[in-house]
PDB file of C-alpha atoms in Angstrom:
ATOM      1  CA  MET C  18      -2.392  42.751 -42.763  1.00  0.00           C
ATOM      2  CA  MET C  19      -4.390  42.998 -40.154  1.00  0.00           C
ATOM      3  CA  ASN C  20      -6.621  39.986 -41.003  1.00  0.00           C
ATOM      4  CA  LEU C  21      -3.142  37.798 -41.650  1.00  0.00           C
ATOM      5  CA  SER C  22      -1.791  38.953 -37.719  1.00  0.00           C
ATOM      6  CA  TYR C  23      -4.952  38.455 -36.501  1.00  0.00           C
ATOM      7  CA  ILE C  24      -5.590  35.022 -37.920  1.00  0.00           C
ATOM      8  CA  LEU C  25      -2.080  34.110 -36.914  1.00  0.00           C
ATOM      9  CA  LEU C  26      -2.374  35.142 -33.469  1.00  0.00           C
ATOM     10  CA  PHE C  27      -5.502  33.552 -32.283  1.00  0.00           C
ATOM     11  CA  ALA C  28      -5.835  30.494 -35.092  1.00  0.00           C
ATOM     12  CA  PRO C  29      -5.187  27.197 -32.823  1.00  0.00           C
ATOM     13  CA  THR C  30      -2.564  25.143 -33.835  1.00  0.00           C
ATOM     14  CA  GLN C  31      -2.356  21.551 -34.011  1.00  0.00           C
ATOM     15  CA  GLY C  32      -0.738  21.072 -30.777  1.00  0.00           C
ATOM     16  CA  GLN C  33      -3.521  23.151 -28.897  1.00  0.00           C
ATOM     17  CA  GLU C  34      -6.261  21.441 -30.796  1.00  0.00           C
ATOM     18  CA  GLY C  35      -5.194  18.135 -29.014  1.00  0.00           C
ATOM     19  CA  SER C  36      -7.731  14.974 -28.067  1.00  0.00           C
ATOM     20  CA  GLY C  37      -9.851  17.026 -26.061  1.00  0.00           C
ATOM     21  CA  SER C  38     -11.441  18.197 -29.130  1.00  0.00           C
ATOM     22  CA  ASN C  39     -11.628  14.525 -30.748  1.00  0.00           C
ATOM     23  CA  PHE C  40     -13.126  13.092 -27.071  1.00  0.00           C
ATOM     24  CA  MET C  41     -16.146  16.283 -27.022  1.00  0.00           C
ATOM     25  CA  SER C  42     -17.064  15.084 -30.723  1.00  0.00           C
ATOM     26  CA  PHE C  43     -17.375  11.436 -29.729  1.00  0.00           C
ATOM     27  CA  LEU C  44     -18.840  12.191 -26.400  1.00  0.00           C
ATOM     28  CA  PRO C  45     -22.682  12.527 -27.883  1.00  0.00           C
ATOM     29  CA  LEU C  46     -22.212   8.604 -29.495  1.00  0.00           C
ATOM     30  CA  VAL C  47     -20.820   7.042 -25.940  1.00  0.00           C
ATOM     31  CA  LEU C  48     -23.778   8.191 -24.418  1.00  0.00           C
ATOM     32  CA  ILE C  49     -26.339   7.288 -26.942  1.00  0.00           C
ATOM     33  CA  ILE C  50     -24.491   3.851 -26.682  1.00  0.00           C
ATOM     34  CA  LEU C  51     -24.800   4.165 -23.099  1.00  0.00           C
ATOM     35  CA  VAL C  52     -28.147   4.875 -23.144  1.00  0.00           C
ATOM     36  CA  PHE C  53     -29.591   2.200 -25.274  1.00  0.00           C
ATOM     37  CA  TYR C  54     -27.433  -0.177 -23.281  1.00  0.00           C
ATOM     38  CA  LEU C  55     -28.939   0.709 -19.884  1.00  0.00           C
ATOM     39  CA  PHE C  56     -32.566   1.399 -20.927  1.00  0.00           C
ATOM     40  CA  PHE C  57     -33.020  -1.581 -23.630  1.00  0.00           C
ATOM     41  CA  ILE C  58     -29.979  -4.105 -24.121  1.00  0.00           C
ATOM     42  CA  ARG C  59     -29.914  -4.982 -20.261  1.00  0.00           C
ATOM     43  CA  PRO C  60     -33.252  -5.079 -19.487  1.00  0.00           C
ATOM     44  CA  GLN C  61     -34.125  -7.411 -22.331  1.00  0.00           C
ATOM     45  CA  MET C  62     -30.980  -9.564 -21.140  1.00  0.00           C
ATOM     46  CA  LYS C  63     -32.479  -9.731 -18.146  1.00  0.00           C
ATOM     47  CA  LYS C  64     -36.106 -11.029 -19.396  1.00  0.00           C
ATOM     48  CA  SER C  65     -34.344 -13.312 -21.651  1.00  0.00           C
ATOM     49  CA  LYS C  66     -32.426 -15.239 -18.266  1.00  0.00           C
ATOM     50  CA  ASP C  67     -35.417 -15.001 -16.137  1.00  0.00           C
ATOM     51  CA  GLN C  68     -37.588 -17.011 -18.778  1.00  0.00           C
ATOM     52  CA  ARG C  69     -34.971 -19.549 -19.216  1.00  0.00           C
ATOM     53  CA  ARG C  70     -34.278 -20.216 -15.683  1.00  0.00           C
ATOM     54  CA  PHE C  71     -37.929 -20.653 -15.388  1.00  0.00           C
ATOM     55  CA  ARG C  72     -38.322 -22.771 -18.368  1.00  0.00           C
ATOM     56  CA  GLU C  73     -35.422 -24.950 -16.714  1.00  0.00           C
ATOM     57  CA  ASN C  74     -37.499 -25.183 -12.896  1.00  0.00           C
ATOM     58  CA  LEU C  75     -40.408 -26.346 -14.412  1.00  0.00           C
ATOM     59  CA  LYS C  76     -41.591 -29.482 -12.385  1.00  0.00           C
ATOM     60  CA  LYS C  77     -44.655 -31.818 -12.847  1.00  0.00           C
ATOM     61  CA  GLY C  78     -47.848 -30.270 -10.893  1.00  0.00           C
ATOM     62  CA  ASP C  79     -47.202 -26.871 -11.856  1.00  0.00           C
ATOM     63  CA  LYS C  80     -49.748 -24.675 -13.183  1.00  0.00           C
ATOM     64  CA  VAL C  81     -48.960 -22.743 -16.262  1.00  0.00           C
ATOM     65  CA  ILE C  82     -50.173 -20.964 -19.344  1.00  0.00           C
ATOM     66  CA  THR C  83     -48.848 -21.024 -22.649  1.00  0.00           C
ATOM     67  CA  ILE C  84     -47.935 -17.994 -24.984  1.00  0.00           C
ATOM     68  CA  GLY C  85     -51.059 -19.317 -26.916  1.00  0.00           C
ATOM     69  CA  GLY C  86     -53.328 -18.750 -23.898  1.00  0.00           C
ATOM     70  CA  ILE C  87     -53.823 -21.906 -22.778  1.00  0.00           C
ATOM     71  CA  HIS C  88     -54.165 -22.992 -19.336  1.00  0.00           C
ATOM     72  CA  GLY C  89     -52.910 -26.371 -17.730  1.00  0.00           C
ATOM     73  CA  LYS C  90     -51.363 -28.370 -15.294  1.00  0.00           C
ATOM     74  CA  ILE C  91     -47.827 -29.826 -16.455  1.00  0.00           C
ATOM     75  CA  ALA C  92     -48.651 -33.979 -16.444  1.00  0.00           C
ATOM     76  CA  GLU C  93     -45.223 -34.907 -17.798  1.00  0.00           C
ATOM     77  CA  ILE C  94     -41.887 -33.234 -18.582  1.00  0.00           C
ATOM     78  CA  ASP C  95     -39.341 -34.031 -21.184  1.00  0.00           C
ATOM     79  CA  GLU C  96     -35.990 -32.006 -22.257  1.00  0.00           C
ATOM     80  CA  THR C  97     -37.804 -29.742 -24.628  1.00  0.00           C
ATOM     81  CA  THR C  98     -41.441 -30.693 -24.222  1.00  0.00           C
ATOM     82  CA  VAL C  99     -44.149 -30.610 -21.746  1.00  0.00           C
ATOM     83  CA  VAL C 100     -47.296 -32.701 -21.696  1.00  0.00           C
ATOM     84  CA  LEU C 101     -50.624 -30.236 -20.115  1.00  0.00           C
ATOM     85  CA  GLU C 102     -53.360 -31.494 -19.070  1.00  0.00           C
ATOM     86  CA  VAL C 103     -56.031 -28.875 -19.540  1.00  0.00           C
ATOM     87  CA  GLY C 104     -59.203 -30.720 -18.121  1.00  0.00           C
ATOM     88  CA  ASN C 105     -61.714 -33.977 -18.750  1.00  0.00           C
ATOM     89  CA  GLN C 106     -58.124 -35.947 -19.153  1.00  0.00           C
ATOM     90  CA  MET C 107     -57.398 -33.944 -22.279  1.00  0.00           C
ATOM     91  CA  ARG C 108     -53.500 -33.704 -23.077  1.00  0.00           C
ATOM     92  CA  LEU C 109     -51.650 -31.715 -24.933  1.00  0.00           C
ATOM     93  CA  THR C 110     -48.033 -31.628 -25.733  1.00  0.00           C
ATOM     94  CA  PHE C 111     -45.583 -28.440 -26.250  1.00  0.00           C
ATOM     95  CA  GLU C 112     -42.417 -27.142 -26.745  1.00  0.00           C
ATOM     96  CA  LYS C 113     -40.919 -25.888 -23.201  1.00  0.00           C
ATOM     97  CA  SER C 114     -40.203 -22.502 -25.235  1.00  0.00           C
ATOM     98  CA  ALA C 115     -44.351 -22.369 -25.846  1.00  0.00           C
ATOM     99  CA  VAL C 116     -44.862 -22.299 -21.620  1.00  0.00           C
ATOM    100  CA  ALA C 117     -45.044 -18.640 -20.969  1.00  0.00           C
ATOM    101  CA  MET C 118     -45.827 -18.040 -17.508  1.00  0.00           C
ATOM    102  CA  ASP C 119     -46.503 -20.261 -14.047  1.00  0.00           C
ATOM    103  CA  THR C 120     -49.905 -19.469 -12.363  1.00  0.00           C
ATOM    104  CA  SER C 121     -49.522 -21.390  -8.992  1.00  0.00           C
ATOM    105  CA  THR C 122     -46.733 -18.893  -8.065  1.00  0.00           C
ATOM    106  CA  GLN C 123     -48.509 -16.072  -9.277  1.00  0.00           C
ATOM    107  CA  LEU C 124     -51.879 -16.412  -7.002  1.00  0.00           C
ATOM    108  CA  GLY C 125     -49.864 -17.908  -3.884  1.00  0.00           C
ATOM    109  CA  GLN C 126     -51.356 -21.368  -4.012  1.00  0.00           C
ATOM    110  CA  LYS C 127     -47.764 -22.888  -3.842  1.00  0.00           C
TER     111      LYS C 127
END
C-alpha cells in the first residue's frame, strides 16, 4: 500500500509533463542542425556564390589559373568558354567553370 500511494503522489500526470519535455528532447537535434548550417552549409554556399560571381566578371586580359594548374591570359571570352593565351602564341579553349582564380588581382598587378 505504501508503494501505491508513493506512485500516485509523485508520478507526473499527462498535464504536468507538457511541451517542455518534448522541446527538451528535440533541443539537441535542433542544435546539431544549427551547427551544421553555420559551420558547413553557409560557408559552402558563400564560397560557391563568390566563385560564380568571379566567373561572371572575367574579362579579356585577366591573368588566370585553371583548375588543372595552367596559367594564362584571357584572349577571348564567350558565354561558356574562355580562350587562354599560354605562351608562344599558343591558345587553349576552356570552359569558364575550369577557371579557378585570377592571378592579376592577387599579385597586385591590376
